[in-house]
C-alpha cells in the first residue's frame, strides 16, 4: 500500500473536523483579529471567584463503590478523601491518615486525623473507616466494579478512636496506591444508614475540600468550598462548576465565549483554533491513560491469534499518532503508559507490515471481504478519525470494517461488559495506580467486569505470581514475562498512551493539569 493514500484520507478527515470545530469568532462584537489572534475582553472575568470546567461525561452515580469511570474522579476527588492521597506529581502522601506503619507484610496500622468532619457535620473517626471497608468488602460492595481492587484486605479493626488496623489476606504490593483511589475513599456511616444508598448515589457526602451542592444529571455538578475543611487554607476558590459537555465542538465554543474556564480533552484538530483566542492558553500533560483496540476473543475470526496478530501488523500506529494526534501520544507495546510500573521497555510495538498481515490471514483461512464490527463511543471525534484510518488499513489487507458509534454510557456500562461490542472496540484505561497490576488484572483475569471473554492460563499464573510478593525486582521480572505473553497472544492492538491537551482561560492561576485526570485545586486562584 502507498502511504499517500492514507495521507489523503487523513487530510480529508482532519479538514472536516477543523471545519466543524473552528466556529466563526468574527461574529463576536467585542473582538477583533490581530496577527492571527482573536483579541478582546475576557468575558470570564465577570464570573468571580469560581471555576467552570468542561467534563465529557457523567458517571450517573456518585457512590464510590459503584463506579470505575474517570468522569467520577474528575469531580469526586474534590468531594471525597481516602486514608492516603496522591499529589499532582503522583507521589503518595497523607490523606485522612496522618501516618501508617507496616507491622508485618499483612498488617498495616493507620493513625487518623483528629478534628475532621464530613460535609453534613458528622465526625470522621476510626468507626467511619471500619464502616467504609465493611461496606466495600461486603455484599453491597461486591456488586460493584471496585471490589476486586481490594480483595487482599481481610478486615479493618478499630484499635483506637483515631487508629485502625488493616489485616490482609495476602501480600498486596500496590495497596497504598489503591487506597488513594476511588473505591477506598471514606464515607459517612450515619448519613448512609439514615438516608440510604440511593440517596447517597445522587447526594454524596465526603470530607473533601468541596461539598456537592447541586447535581443535574448529564448537565452539571456544582461543588462549593467546605468551610470546615481540615486544610481549608489551601483552598482559595469559592465554587467549581463541572459542566457535562460530551461534544468537543460545543465545548470549544463554550471555552472561546468564556462560558467555561477549562476544557478537558481538547482535540488536536482544535488546538490552533483554541490558541487563536487571546485569553486562552494550551497546556498538555502526559497521562497513564492507554488506548487500544480490544478484541472479543469469543467471536470468529478474531478468536484466532493469527488474525489478531495480522490486524496488529496491518495498522500503521506510528502514522496514526503523527498525523491524527499531531504527536500528542506515545506508542506503546502493552496496554499501559511509560508512567506505569511494569512497562516493558524492551518490547517494541508491532511494526507496520501489511504483507505479513495478509500472509497470516491466509494461514487462518479468512476470506477476503470478511466484515468486522468495530464499536466506538460516538462523542470522541479523535477516535472517529482513528477508526476511519483503521478501516482503511484493514481494507488494504482484505478486511472490511463496519464502524458503529454508540452513546458512551451504553458503550462502557452495557456493551463491553456483556460482550456485545462487536469483534473489536475502542478500549481506554486510566491506569490510575501507575502499576500494571491494576490494569492487567482487570483487563485479563477471567471473569472481570470489563473482560467478558478473554482467558489465557499462563496469564492467570503470572497475575497470581506478581501479587504474591512485595519485591519490586521480582515483580518487574514477572511483568516482563506477562507483557511478552500478552504481546504474542495479541489480545488487543495497543495504540498509544495519551498526552492530554487542556484549553485554559488565562484568568486561571497556578493550575496544574493532572496526569491522572483527578483535579486538585490547592492554591488555584482566578483573576
Coordinates of C-alpha atoms in Angstrom, one line a residue:
X1 CA 0.0 0.0 0.0
X2 CA 1.2 3.5 -0.8
X3 CA 1.2 5.8 2.3
X4 CA -0.1 8.7 0.2
X5 CA -3.5 7.0 0.1
X6 CA -3.7 7.2 3.8
X7 CA -2.5 10.8 3.9
X8 CA -5.3 11.7 1.6
X9 CA -7.8 10.1 3.8
X10 CA -6.4 11.7 6.9
X11 CA -6.3 15.1 5.3
X12 CA -10.0 14.9 4.4
X13 CA -10.9 13.7 7.9
X14 CA -8.9 16.5 9.6
X15 CA -10.3 19.2 7.3
X16 CA -13.8 18.1 8.1
X17 CA -13.1 18.2 11.9
X18 CA -11.4 21.6 11.6
X19 CA -14.4 23.0 9.7
X20 CA -16.8 21.6 12.4
X21 CA -14.7 22.8 15.3
X22 CA -13.4 26.1 14.3
X23 CA -16.5 28.2 14.6
X24 CA -16.7 31.9 13.5
X25 CA -15.2 34.1 16.1
X26 CA -15.7 37.2 14.0
X27 CA -19.3 37.3 15.0
X28 CA -18.4 38.4 18.5
X29 CA -18.9 42.2 18.6
X30 CA -16.3 43.0 21.2
X31 CA -13.5 41.1 19.5
X32 CA -11.1 41.7 16.6
X33 CA -8.4 39.7 14.9
X34 CA -4.8 40.8 15.3
X35 CA -1.9 38.8 14.0
X36 CA -3.9 35.7 13.9
X37 CA -5.2 36.1 17.5
X38 CA -8.8 36.8 18.4
X39 CA -8.5 39.8 20.7
X40 CA -10.9 41.3 23.1
X41 CA -12.1 41.4 26.7
X42 CA -12.0 38.2 28.7
X43 CA -15.7 37.5 29.3
X44 CA -15.0 35.0 32.1
X45 CA -13.6 37.7 34.4
X46 CA -17.1 38.7 35.5
X47 CA -17.7 35.3 36.9
X48 CA -15.8 36.0 40.1
X49 CA -14.1 33.5 42.4
X50 CA -15.2 30.3 40.8
X51 CA -14.2 28.0 38.0
X52 CA -16.3 26.4 35.3
X53 CA -14.8 23.2 33.9
X54 CA -15.9 21.1 31.0
X55 CA -16.1 17.4 31.6
X56 CA -17.0 15.0 28.8
X57 CA -19.3 12.6 30.7
X58 CA -21.4 11.9 33.7
X59 CA -20.8 8.8 35.8
X60 CA -24.6 8.7 36.7
X61 CA -23.8 7.7 40.3
X62 CA -21.6 9.3 43.0
X63 CA -21.3 6.3 45.3
X64 CA -17.6 5.5 45.1
X65 CA -18.1 1.7 45.3
X66 CA -20.4 1.8 42.2
X67 CA -18.1 3.3 39.6
X68 CA -14.8 2.9 37.8
X69 CA -15.0 5.9 35.4
X70 CA -12.7 8.8 35.1
X71 CA -15.7 11.0 34.9
X72 CA -16.3 10.2 38.6
X73 CA -12.8 11.0 39.7
X74 CA -12.7 14.4 37.9
X75 CA -15.3 15.6 40.4
X76 CA -15.2 13.0 43.2
X77 CA -11.6 13.8 44.1
X78 CA -12.8 17.2 45.4
X79 CA -15.7 15.7 47.4
X80 CA -14.1 12.6 48.9
X81 CA -10.8 11.7 50.5
X82 CA -9.0 8.4 51.3
X83 CA -6.6 7.4 54.0
X84 CA -3.8 8.3 51.7
X85 CA -3.7 10.7 48.8
X86 CA -1.7 11.2 45.6
X87 CA -0.2 14.5 44.7
X88 CA -0.3 16.2 41.3
X89 CA 3.2 14.9 41.0
X90 CA 2.0 11.4 41.5
X91 CA 3.6 10.9 45.0
X92 CA 1.7 9.1 47.8
X93 CA 1.1 11.4 50.7
X94 CA -1.0 11.5 53.9
X95 CA -4.7 11.9 53.5
X96 CA -7.2 11.2 56.3
X97 CA -4.4 9.2 57.8
X98 CA -1.6 11.3 59.2
X99 CA 0.8 8.2 59.1
X100 CA 0.9 4.5 58.7
X101 CA 3.2 1.6 59.5
X102 CA 3.5 -2.0 58.4
X103 CA 3.8 -4.2 61.4
X104 CA 4.4 -7.1 59.1
X105 CA 3.7 -7.9 55.4
X106 CA 0.0 -8.4 56.2
X107 CA -0.7 -5.9 59.0
X108 CA -0.9 -2.2 58.5
X109 CA -1.7 0.4 61.2
X110 CA -3.1 3.9 60.4
X111 CA -3.0 6.9 62.7
X112 CA -6.0 9.1 61.7
X113 CA -6.5 12.9 61.7
X114 CA -8.4 14.3 64.6
X115 CA -11.0 17.1 64.1
X116 CA -12.1 16.2 60.6
X117 CA -15.8 16.3 59.8
X118 CA -18.0 15.1 56.9
X119 CA -19.9 17.8 54.9
X120 CA -23.1 17.0 57.0
X121 CA -21.2 17.7 60.2
X122 CA -20.8 14.0 61.1
X123 CA -17.4 13.3 62.7
X124 CA -14.7 11.4 60.9
X125 CA -13.1 8.7 63.1
X126 CA -12.0 5.1 63.2
X127 CA -15.6 3.9 63.1
X128 CA -16.1 5.7 59.8
X129 CA -13.1 3.9 58.3
X130 CA -14.3 0.5 59.5
X131 CA -17.8 1.2 58.1
X132 CA -16.3 2.2 54.8
X133 CA -14.3 -1.0 54.4
X134 CA -17.0 -3.3 55.8
X135 CA -19.3 -1.8 53.1
X136 CA -16.7 -2.0 50.3
X137 CA -15.8 -5.6 51.1
X138 CA -19.3 -6.8 52.0
X139 CA -22.4 -7.8 50.0
X140 CA -23.1 -4.3 48.7
X141 CA -19.6 -3.6 47.6
X142 CA -19.2 -7.0 45.8
X143 CA -21.9 -5.9 43.4
X144 CA -19.8 -3.1 42.0
X145 CA -16.6 -2.8 40.0
X146 CA -14.4 -1.5 42.8
X147 CA -14.5 -4.6 44.9
X148 CA -11.8 -6.6 43.0
X149 CA -9.2 -3.9 43.7
X150 CA -9.4 -4.6 47.5
X151 CA -9.8 -8.3 47.8
X152 CA -6.4 -8.6 49.5
X153 CA -8.0 -6.9 52.6
X154 CA -9.4 -9.3 55.1
X155 CA -10.8 -6.9 57.6
X156 CA -10.3 -3.5 59.3
X157 CA -10.5 -3.2 63.1
X158 CA -10.9 -0.2 65.3
X159 CA -7.9 -0.1 67.6
X160 CA -8.4 3.4 69.0
X161 CA -10.7 6.4 68.4
X162 CA -8.3 7.6 65.7
X163 CA -6.5 4.4 64.9
X164 CA -7.4 1.4 62.6
X165 CA -5.5 -1.8 61.9
X166 CA -5.9 -3.3 58.5
X167 CA -5.3 -7.1 58.2
X168 CA -4.6 -8.6 54.8
X169 CA -5.4 -12.0 53.4
X170 CA -2.4 -11.8 51.1
X171 CA 0.5 -9.6 50.3
X172 CA -0.6 -6.6 48.2
X173 CA 2.3 -4.6 46.7
X174 CA 0.0 -1.9 45.3
X175 CA -2.2 -1.5 48.4
X176 CA -1.2 2.1 49.4
X177 CA -1.7 3.3 45.8
X178 CA -5.1 1.6 45.7
X179 CA -6.1 3.2 49.0
X180 CA -5.6 6.6 47.3
X181 CA -8.2 5.5 44.6
X182 CA -11.9 5.8 44.1
X183 CA -13.3 2.8 46.0
X184 CA -11.4 3.4 49.2
X185 CA -12.5 6.9 49.9
X186 CA -14.1 7.2 53.3
X187 CA -17.9 7.6 53.5
X188 CA -20.2 8.8 56.4
X189 CA -21.8 5.9 58.3
X190 CA -24.7 7.8 59.8
X191 CA -25.7 9.6 56.7
X192 CA -25.8 6.4 54.6
X193 CA -27.5 4.4 57.2
X194 CA -30.3 7.0 57.7
X195 CA -30.6 8.3 54.2
X196 CA -30.0 5.1 52.3
X197 CA -27.7 4.2 49.4
X198 CA -30.0 5.5 46.7
X199 CA -30.0 9.0 48.2
X200 CA -26.2 8.8 48.6
X201 CA -25.9 8.0 44.9
X202 CA -27.3 11.4 44.0
X203 CA -26.4 13.5 47.1
X204 CA -22.9 12.3 48.1
X205 CA -21.2 13.5 51.3
X206 CA -17.5 13.3 51.9
X207 CA -14.7 15.0 53.9
X208 CA -13.1 16.7 50.9
X209 CA -12.3 20.4 50.3
X210 CA -15.6 20.9 48.4
X211 CA -19.1 19.8 49.1
X212 CA -21.6 18.9 46.3
X213 CA -24.4 21.4 46.4
X214 CA -26.2 20.7 43.1
X215 CA -26.3 17.8 40.7
X216 CA -28.3 17.8 37.4
X217 CA -27.7 14.5 35.7
X218 CA -26.0 14.8 32.3
X219 CA -25.9 18.7 32.7
X220 CA -23.7 19.9 35.6
X221 CA -22.3 19.3 39.0
X222 CA -21.7 22.2 41.4
X223 CA -19.3 21.9 44.4
X224 CA -18.7 24.7 46.9
X225 CA -15.8 25.3 49.4
X226 CA -16.4 23.4 52.6
X227 CA -15.8 26.0 55.4
X228 CA -14.8 23.4 58.0
X229 CA -12.3 21.5 55.8
X230 CA -9.3 20.4 57.8
X231 CA -6.9 22.0 55.3
X232 CA -9.1 24.9 54.3
X233 CA -6.2 27.5 54.0
X234 CA -5.1 25.6 50.9
X235 CA -8.4 26.2 49.1
X236 CA -8.9 29.7 47.5
X237 CA -11.8 29.1 45.2
X238 CA -15.4 29.5 46.4
X239 CA -17.0 27.3 43.8
X240 CA -16.4 24.9 41.0
X241 CA -19.0 24.0 38.4
X242 CA -18.4 21.0 36.2
X243 CA -20.4 21.2 33.0
X244 CA -21.1 18.0 31.2
X245 CA -20.5 18.7 27.5
X246 CA -19.9 15.5 25.5
X247 CA -19.4 17.2 22.1
X248 CA -15.9 18.7 21.8
X249 CA -17.1 21.3 19.2
X250 CA -19.6 22.6 21.7
X251 CA -17.1 22.6 24.5
X252 CA -14.6 24.6 22.4
X253 CA -17.3 27.2 21.6
X254 CA -18.0 27.5 25.3
X255 CA -14.3 28.0 26.0
X256 CA -14.0 30.7 23.4
X257 CA -17.0 32.6 24.7
X258 CA -15.8 32.4 28.3
X259 CA -18.6 30.2 29.5
X260 CA -16.1 27.7 30.7
X261 CA -12.6 28.3 32.1
X262 CA -11.0 24.9 31.5
X263 CA -11.7 22.5 28.7
X264 CA -10.5 18.9 29.3
X265 CA -9.8 16.6 26.4
X266 CA -9.3 19.3 23.8
X267 CA -8.8 17.6 20.5
X268 CA -5.6 18.0 18.4
X269 CA -7.6 19.4 15.5
X270 CA -9.0 22.1 17.8
X271 CA -5.6 23.3 19.2
X272 CA -4.9 26.1 16.7
X273 CA -8.4 27.4 17.0
X274 CA -8.3 27.5 20.8
X275 CA -4.9 29.1 20.9
X276 CA -6.1 31.7 18.4
X277 CA -8.2 33.2 21.1
X278 CA -6.2 35.8 23.1
X279 CA -7.4 34.9 26.6
X280 CA -6.9 31.1 26.1
X281 CA -3.7 29.1 26.6
X282 CA -3.0 25.5 25.9
X283 CA -1.5 23.1 28.4
X284 CA -0.6 19.5 27.9
X285 CA 0.4 16.7 30.2
X286 CA 1.5 13.0 29.8
X287 CA -1.0 10.6 31.3
X288 CA -1.2 7.0 32.4
X289 CA -4.2 6.5 30.1
X290 CA -3.6 3.9 27.4
X291 CA -5.8 3.3 24.3
X292 CA -6.1 0.1 22.3
X293 CA -8.5 -1.7 20.0
X294 CA -9.6 -4.7 22.1
X295 CA -10.7 -7.9 20.5
X296 CA -13.6 -10.0 21.6
X297 CA -11.8 -13.3 21.5
X298 CA -15.0 -15.3 21.6
X299 CA -16.0 -14.1 18.2
X300 CA -14.7 -15.6 14.9
X301 CA -12.5 -14.8 13.2
X302 CA -10.7 -12.8 16.0
X303 CA -10.8 -15.9 18.2
X304 CA -7.7 -17.0 16.1
X305 CA -4.5 -15.5 17.4
X306 CA -3.2 -15.3 13.8
X307 CA -6.0 -13.0 12.9
X308 CA -5.4 -10.8 15.9
X309 CA -1.7 -10.6 15.1
X310 CA -2.5 -9.9 11.4
X311 CA -4.6 -6.9 12.4
X312 CA -1.7 -5.6 14.6
X313 CA 0.7 -5.8 11.6
X314 CA -1.9 -4.2 9.3
X315 CA -2.2 -0.9 11.2
X316 CA 0.4 1.8 11.0
X317 CA 0.2 3.1 14.5
X318 CA 3.2 5.5 14.1
X319 CA 1.4 7.3 11.3
X320 CA -1.8 7.5 13.3
X321 CA 0.0 9.1 16.2
X322 CA 1.9 11.5 14.0
X323 CA -0.9 12.5 11.5
X324 CA -4.1 12.3 13.6
X325 CA -2.8 13.0 17.1
X326 CA -0.2 15.6 15.9
X327 CA 2.3 13.8 18.1
X328 CA 0.2 14.1 21.2
X329 CA 0.6 10.4 22.1
X330 CA 3.3 7.9 22.7
X331 CA 3.4 4.5 21.1
X332 CA 3.0 1.5 23.5
X333 CA 3.8 -2.2 23.2
X334 CA 1.4 -3.2 26.1
X335 CA -1.7 -1.7 27.5
X336 CA 0.0 0.8 29.8
X337 CA 1.9 4.0 29.6
X338 CA 5.6 4.6 30.4
X339 CA 4.4 6.1 33.7
X340 CA 3.3 2.6 34.8
X341 CA 5.5 0.3 36.9
X342 CA 5.9 -2.9 34.8
X343 CA 6.2 -1.2 31.4
X344 CA 8.5 -3.4 29.3
X345 CA 10.9 -1.0 27.6
X346 CA 12.5 -3.9 25.6
X347 CA 9.2 -4.8 23.9
X348 CA 8.7 -2.9 20.7
X349 CA 5.2 -2.2 19.2
X350 CA 4.1 -4.4 16.3
X351 CA 5.7 -3.0 13.2
X352 CA 3.6 -1.9 10.2
X353 CA 3.8 -4.9 7.8
X354 CA 0.7 -5.4 5.6
X355 CA 2.3 -8.2 3.6
X356 CA 2.8 -10.2 6.8
X357 CA -0.8 -9.4 7.8
X358 CA -2.0 -10.8 4.5
X359 CA 0.0 -14.0 5.0
X360 CA -1.4 -14.6 8.5
X361 CA -4.9 -14.0 7.3
X362 CA -4.4 -16.5 4.5
X363 CA -3.0 -19.1 7.0
X364 CA -6.1 -18.6 9.1
X365 CA -8.3 -19.1 6.1
X366 CA -10.0 -15.7 6.5
X367 CA -11.9 -15.0 3.3
X368 CA -11.2 -11.7 1.5
X369 CA -14.0 -9.2 2.3
X370 CA -14.8 -10.6 5.7
X371 CA -16.5 -7.9 7.8
X372 CA -15.5 -7.0 11.3
X373 CA -17.8 -4.9 13.6
X374 CA -15.9 -2.1 15.3
X375 CA -17.6 -0.3 18.1
X376 CA -16.6 3.2 19.3
X377 CA -18.1 5.9 21.6
X378 CA -19.9 8.5 19.4
X379 CA -18.6 11.6 21.3
X380 CA -14.9 11.0 20.6
X381 CA -14.0 12.9 17.4
X382 CA -10.4 12.0 17.5
X383 CA -11.1 8.3 17.8
X384 CA -13.6 8.5 15.0
X385 CA -10.7 9.6 12.8
X386 CA -8.5 6.7 14.1
X387 CA -11.4 4.3 13.4
X388 CA -11.6 5.5 9.8
X389 CA -7.9 5.1 9.4
X390 CA -8.0 1.6 10.9
X391 CA -10.8 0.7 8.5
X392 CA -8.7 2.0 5.6
X393 CA -5.6 -0.1 6.7
X394 CA -7.7 -3.3 7.1
X395 CA -9.3 -2.8 3.8
X396 CA -5.8 -2.8 2.3
X397 CA -5.3 -6.4 3.6
X398 CA -8.7 -7.6 2.6
X399 CA -10.9 -7.0 5.6
X400 CA -14.0 -4.8 5.7
X401 CA -14.8 -2.8 8.8
X402 CA -18.2 -1.6 9.9
X403 CA -17.8 1.2 12.4
X404 CA -20.6 1.5 15.0
X405 CA -20.8 4.7 17.1
X406 CA -22.8 4.4 20.3
X407 CA -23.7 6.5 23.3
X408 CA -20.8 6.5 25.8
X409 CA -22.6 5.3 28.9
X410 CA -24.2 2.4 27.0
X411 CA -20.9 1.6 25.4
X412 CA -19.0 1.5 28.8
X413 CA -21.6 0.1 31.1
X414 CA -23.5 -2.3 29.0
X415 CA -22.0 -3.3 25.6
X416 CA -18.4 -4.0 26.7
X417 CA -19.2 -5.9 29.9
X418 CA -21.8 -8.1 28.2
X419 CA -19.6 -8.9 25.2
X420 CA -21.8 -7.0 22.8
X421 CA -19.3 -4.5 21.4
X422 CA -18.6 -6.3 18.2
X423 CA -15.4 -8.1 17.0
X424 CA -13.3 -5.2 18.3
X425 CA -13.9 -1.9 20.2
X426 CA -12.1 1.1 21.5
X427 CA -10.6 0.4 24.9
X428 CA -9.3 3.2 27.1
X429 CA -7.9 2.7 30.6
X430 CA -6.8 5.3 33.1
X431 CA -4.0 3.3 34.7
X432 CA -4.6 5.2 37.9
X433 CA -2.5 3.0 40.1
X434 CA 0.6 3.7 38.0
X435 CA 1.3 -0.1 38.3
X436 CA 0.4 -2.7 35.7
X437 CA -1.2 -4.8 38.3
X438 CA -4.5 -2.9 38.3
X439 CA -4.7 -2.8 34.5
X440 CA -3.6 -6.3 33.8
X441 CA -5.8 -7.9 36.5
X442 CA -9.0 -6.1 35.5
X443 CA -8.3 -6.5 31.8
X444 CA -7.1 -10.1 31.5
X445 CA -8.2 -12.0 34.6
X446 CA -11.0 -14.3 33.7
X447 CA -14.5 -13.1 34.7
X448 CA -13.7 -9.4 35.4
X449 CA -16.3 -6.8 34.7
X450 CA -14.6 -5.5 31.5
X451 CA -13.2 -8.8 30.5
X452 CA -16.2 -10.8 29.3
X453 CA -14.3 -13.4 27.2
X454 CA -10.5 -13.3 27.3
X455 CA -8.7 -16.2 29.0
X456 CA -5.1 -17.4 29.0
X457 CA -3.8 -19.9 31.5
X458 CA -0.3 -18.5 31.5
X459 CA -1.6 -15.0 32.1
X460 CA -3.6 -16.3 35.1
X461 CA -0.5 -17.8 36.6
X462 CA 1.6 -14.7 36.2
X463 CA -1.1 -12.4 37.6
X464 CA -1.2 -14.6 40.7
X465 CA 2.6 -14.6 41.0
X466 CA 3.0 -10.8 40.8
X467 CA 0.5 -10.3 43.6
X468 CA 2.4 -12.8 45.8
X469 CA 5.4 -10.6 46.5
X470 CA 6.4 -7.1 47.6
X471 CA 9.8 -7.4 46.0
X472 CA 9.8 -4.8 43.2
X473 CA 12.6 -6.5 41.3
X474 CA 10.7 -9.8 41.2
X475 CA 7.5 -8.1 40.2
X476 CA 9.3 -6.3 37.4
X477 CA 10.6 -9.6 36.1
X478 CA 7.1 -11.1 36.2
X479 CA 5.6 -8.2 34.4
X480 CA 8.2 -8.5 31.7
X481 CA 7.1 -12.1 31.1
X482 CA 3.5 -11.2 31.3
X483 CA 3.8 -8.4 28.7
X484 CA 5.7 -10.8 26.4
X485 CA 2.8 -13.4 26.7
X486 CA 0.1 -10.7 26.1
X487 CA 2.1 -9.4 23.1
X488 CA 2.2 -12.8 21.4
X489 CA -1.4 -13.5 22.2
X490 CA -2.4 -10.1 20.8
X491 CA -5.5 -9.6 23.0
X492 CA -5.6 -6.1 21.5
X493 CA -4.0 -3.6 19.2
X494 CA -2.1 -1.3 21.5
X495 CA -2.1 2.1 20.0
X496 CA -0.8 4.9 22.3
X497 CA -0.7 6.4 25.7
X498 CA -2.4 9.8 25.9
X499 CA -0.9 13.2 26.1
X500 CA -3.9 15.3 27.1
X501 CA -4.4 18.8 25.9
X502 CA -6.2 21.4 28.1
X503 CA -7.6 24.7 27.0
X504 CA -7.4 27.1 29.9
X505 CA -8.6 30.6 30.4
X506 CA -5.7 32.9 31.3
X507 CA -7.5 34.2 34.3
X508 CA -6.8 30.8 36.0
X509 CA -3.6 30.9 38.0
X510 CA -1.4 28.1 39.5
X511 CA -3.4 25.4 37.8
X512 CA -1.6 22.2 37.1
X513 CA -3.3 19.7 34.7
X514 CA -3.4 16.3 36.5
X515 CA -1.6 13.3 34.9
X516 CA -4.5 11.1 36.0
X517 CA -7.5 13.3 35.3
X518 CA -8.2 13.8 39.0
X519 CA -8.4 17.6 39.6
X520 CA -6.8 19.1 42.7
X521 CA -7.4 22.8 43.4
X522 CA -5.0 23.5 46.3
X523 CA -3.5 27.0 45.6
X524 CA -5.5 27.6 42.4
X525 CA -6.9 31.1 42.1
X526 CA -8.6 33.2 39.4
X527 CA -8.4 36.8 38.4

